[in-house]
Tab-separated table of C-alpha atoms in Angstrom:
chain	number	residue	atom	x	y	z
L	1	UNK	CA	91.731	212.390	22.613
L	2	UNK	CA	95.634	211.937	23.417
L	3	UNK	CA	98.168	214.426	22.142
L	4	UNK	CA	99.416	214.865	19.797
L	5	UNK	CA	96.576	214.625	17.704
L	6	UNK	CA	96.053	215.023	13.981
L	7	UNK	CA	92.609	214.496	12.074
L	8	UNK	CA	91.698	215.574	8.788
L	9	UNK	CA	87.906	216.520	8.841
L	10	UNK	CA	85.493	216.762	5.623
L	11	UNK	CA	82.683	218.681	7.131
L	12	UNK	CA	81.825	221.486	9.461
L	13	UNK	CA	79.815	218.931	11.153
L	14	UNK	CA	83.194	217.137	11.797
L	15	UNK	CA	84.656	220.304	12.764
L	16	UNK	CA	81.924	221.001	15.522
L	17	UNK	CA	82.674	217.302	17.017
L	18	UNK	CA	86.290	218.109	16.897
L	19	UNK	CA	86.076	221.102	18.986
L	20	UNK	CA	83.436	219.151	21.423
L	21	UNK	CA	86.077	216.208	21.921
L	22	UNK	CA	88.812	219.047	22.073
L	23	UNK	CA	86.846	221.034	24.869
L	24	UNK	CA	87.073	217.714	26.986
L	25	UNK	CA	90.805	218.311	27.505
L	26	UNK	CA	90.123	221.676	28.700
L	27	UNK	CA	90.734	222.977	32.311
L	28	UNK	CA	91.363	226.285	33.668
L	29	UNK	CA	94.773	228.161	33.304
L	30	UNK	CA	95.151	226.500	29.599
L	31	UNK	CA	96.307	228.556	27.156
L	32	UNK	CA	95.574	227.477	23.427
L	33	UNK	CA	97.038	228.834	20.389
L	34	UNK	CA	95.218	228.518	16.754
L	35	UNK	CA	96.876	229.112	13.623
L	36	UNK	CA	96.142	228.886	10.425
L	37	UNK	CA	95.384	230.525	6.840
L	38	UNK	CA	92.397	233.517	6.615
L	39	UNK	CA	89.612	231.294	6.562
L	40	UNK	CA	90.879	227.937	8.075
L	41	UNK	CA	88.269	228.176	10.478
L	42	UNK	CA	89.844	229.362	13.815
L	43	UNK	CA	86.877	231.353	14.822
L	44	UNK	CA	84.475	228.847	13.854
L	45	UNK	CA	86.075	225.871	15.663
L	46	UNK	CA	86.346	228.625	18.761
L	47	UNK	CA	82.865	229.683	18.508
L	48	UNK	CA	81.539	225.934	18.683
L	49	UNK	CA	84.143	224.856	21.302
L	50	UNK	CA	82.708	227.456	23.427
L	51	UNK	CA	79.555	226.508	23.204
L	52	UNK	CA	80.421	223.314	25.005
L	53	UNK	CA	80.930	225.996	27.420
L	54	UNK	CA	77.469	227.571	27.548
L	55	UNK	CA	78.758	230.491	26.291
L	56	UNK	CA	76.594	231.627	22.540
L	57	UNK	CA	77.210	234.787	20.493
L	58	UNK	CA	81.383	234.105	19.611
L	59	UNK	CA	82.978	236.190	17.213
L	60	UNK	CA	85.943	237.238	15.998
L	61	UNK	CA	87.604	239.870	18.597
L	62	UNK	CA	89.614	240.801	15.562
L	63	UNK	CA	89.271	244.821	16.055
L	64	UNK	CA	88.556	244.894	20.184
L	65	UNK	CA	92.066	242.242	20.109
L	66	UNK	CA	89.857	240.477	23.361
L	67	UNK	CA	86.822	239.148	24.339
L	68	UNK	CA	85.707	237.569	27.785
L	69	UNK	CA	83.420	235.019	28.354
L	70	UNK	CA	81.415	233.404	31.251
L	71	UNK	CA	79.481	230.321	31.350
L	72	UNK	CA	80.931	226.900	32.715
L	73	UNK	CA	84.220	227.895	32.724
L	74	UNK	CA	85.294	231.682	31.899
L	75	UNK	CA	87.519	231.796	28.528
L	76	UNK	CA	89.290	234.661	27.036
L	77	UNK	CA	89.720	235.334	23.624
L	78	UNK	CA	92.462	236.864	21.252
L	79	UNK	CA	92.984	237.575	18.062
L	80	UNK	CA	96.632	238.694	16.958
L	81	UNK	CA	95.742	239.378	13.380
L	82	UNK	CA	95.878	243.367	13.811
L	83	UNK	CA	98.606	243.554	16.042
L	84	UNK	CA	101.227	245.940	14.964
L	85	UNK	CA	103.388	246.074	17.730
L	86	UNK	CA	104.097	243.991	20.685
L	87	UNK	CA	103.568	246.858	23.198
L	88	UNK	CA	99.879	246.683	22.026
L	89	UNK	CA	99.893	243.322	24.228
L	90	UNK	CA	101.418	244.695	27.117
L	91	UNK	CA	99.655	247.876	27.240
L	92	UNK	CA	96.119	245.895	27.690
L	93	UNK	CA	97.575	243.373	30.150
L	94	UNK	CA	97.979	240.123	28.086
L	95	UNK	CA	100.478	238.649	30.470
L	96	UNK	CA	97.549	239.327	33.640
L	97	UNK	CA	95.202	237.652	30.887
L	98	UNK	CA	97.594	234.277	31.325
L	99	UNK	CA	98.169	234.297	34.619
L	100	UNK	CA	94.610	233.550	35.169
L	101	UNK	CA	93.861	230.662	36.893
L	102	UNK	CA	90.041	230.648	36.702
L	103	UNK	CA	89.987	230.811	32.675
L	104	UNK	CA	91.138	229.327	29.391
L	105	UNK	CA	92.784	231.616	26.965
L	106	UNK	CA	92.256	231.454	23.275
L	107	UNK	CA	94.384	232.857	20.824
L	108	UNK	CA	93.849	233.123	17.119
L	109	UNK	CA	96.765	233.952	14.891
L	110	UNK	CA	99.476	233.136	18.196
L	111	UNK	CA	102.066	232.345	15.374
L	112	UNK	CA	102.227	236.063	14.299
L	113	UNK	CA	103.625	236.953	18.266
L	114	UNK	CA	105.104	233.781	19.237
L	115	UNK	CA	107.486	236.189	21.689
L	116	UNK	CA	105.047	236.576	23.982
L	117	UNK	CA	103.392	233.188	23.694
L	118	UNK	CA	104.048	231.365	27.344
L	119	UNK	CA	106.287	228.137	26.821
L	120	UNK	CA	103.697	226.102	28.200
L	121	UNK	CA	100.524	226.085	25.795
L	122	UNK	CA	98.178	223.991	23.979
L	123	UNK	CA	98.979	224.370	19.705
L	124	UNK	CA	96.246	223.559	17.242
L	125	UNK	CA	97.359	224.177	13.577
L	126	UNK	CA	94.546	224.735	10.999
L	127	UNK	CA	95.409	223.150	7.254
L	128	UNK	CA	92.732	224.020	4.637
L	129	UNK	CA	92.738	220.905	2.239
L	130	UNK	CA	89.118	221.808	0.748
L	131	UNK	CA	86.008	224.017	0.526
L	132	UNK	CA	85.099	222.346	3.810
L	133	UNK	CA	88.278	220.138	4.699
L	134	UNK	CA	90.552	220.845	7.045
L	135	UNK	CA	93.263	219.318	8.489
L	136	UNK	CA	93.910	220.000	12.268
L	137	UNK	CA	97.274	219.073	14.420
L	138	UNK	CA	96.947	219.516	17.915
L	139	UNK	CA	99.918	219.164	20.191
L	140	UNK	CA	100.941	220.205	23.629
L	141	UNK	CA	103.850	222.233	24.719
L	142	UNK	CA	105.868	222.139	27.590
C-alpha cells in the first residue's frame, strides 16, 4: 500500500484486510486520525487493525476519551466524540500521549479537534456508501 490510498470496500471482510494491509505501514511514533459519520466503522477497522497487533478486547474509549494497549507494538487510543472543550485534552496529557516514541496513536473523530492534531499524521477518512460499503481515503501528512 502507497499513499495516498483510496479503496471502496463491500464487506467487513474487506474491511478487516484493509486494516491488516494498513497495519503494515505502521511504526512507532505514528499518529493516525479516523474520521467519519456515526457508524462508518472507525472502531471496527481499529479494533481489527489492532489485532494485527496481538492486542484483543478493542472498544470504543468513547466515555474514558483513552485507552492503552500492549502487544507487538503499544498503541493508544482516542476518541474525540465527547470532547467539549479543548482543555479536556490538555488536562489528561494528550500532547505526552504524541510525543511517544514507543507507540502508535489512534484517534477517532480527530476532525472535531483538528487544533491540536500534530501537522505530521497519518488521515484515513471513512465514507459510508452502503449497509456494509465503505469508502476509505488514506493519505499522509506532512
Amino acid at each position: 500500500m502507497h499513499l495516498p490510498y483510496s479503496k471502496t470496500v463491500y464487506s467487513e471482510e474487506e474491511t478487516i484486510s484493509l486494516a491488516a494491509k494498513f497495519s503494515l505501514l505502521l511504526k512507532p511514533g505514528n499518529v493516525v486520525a479516523l474520521n467519519g459519520n456515526l457508524g462508518a466503522g472507525k472502531t471496527f477497522f481499529i479494533k481489527h487493525l489492532l489485532k494485527e497487533f496481538g492486542i484483543e478486547g478493542v472498544s470504543s474509549p468513547t466515555f474514558a476519551i483513552v485507552n492503552q494497549f500492549v502487544g507487538i507494538i503499544k498503541v493508544n487510543h482516542f476518541d474525540f466524540y465527547r470532547i467539549n472543550r479543548i482543555n479536556e485534552l490538555y488536562d489528561i496529557g494528550f500532547e505526552d500521549y504524541l510525543n511517544m516514541d514507543d507507540s502508535v496513536t489512534m484517534i477517532e473523530w480527530a476532525n472535531l479537534v483538528p487544533e491540536i492534531l500534530p501537522k505530521r499524521l497519518i488521515e484515513i477518512n471513512i465514507e459510508i456508501l452502503g449497509d456494509t460499503e465503505r469508502k476509505f481515503t488514506i493519505k499522509k501528512m506532512e
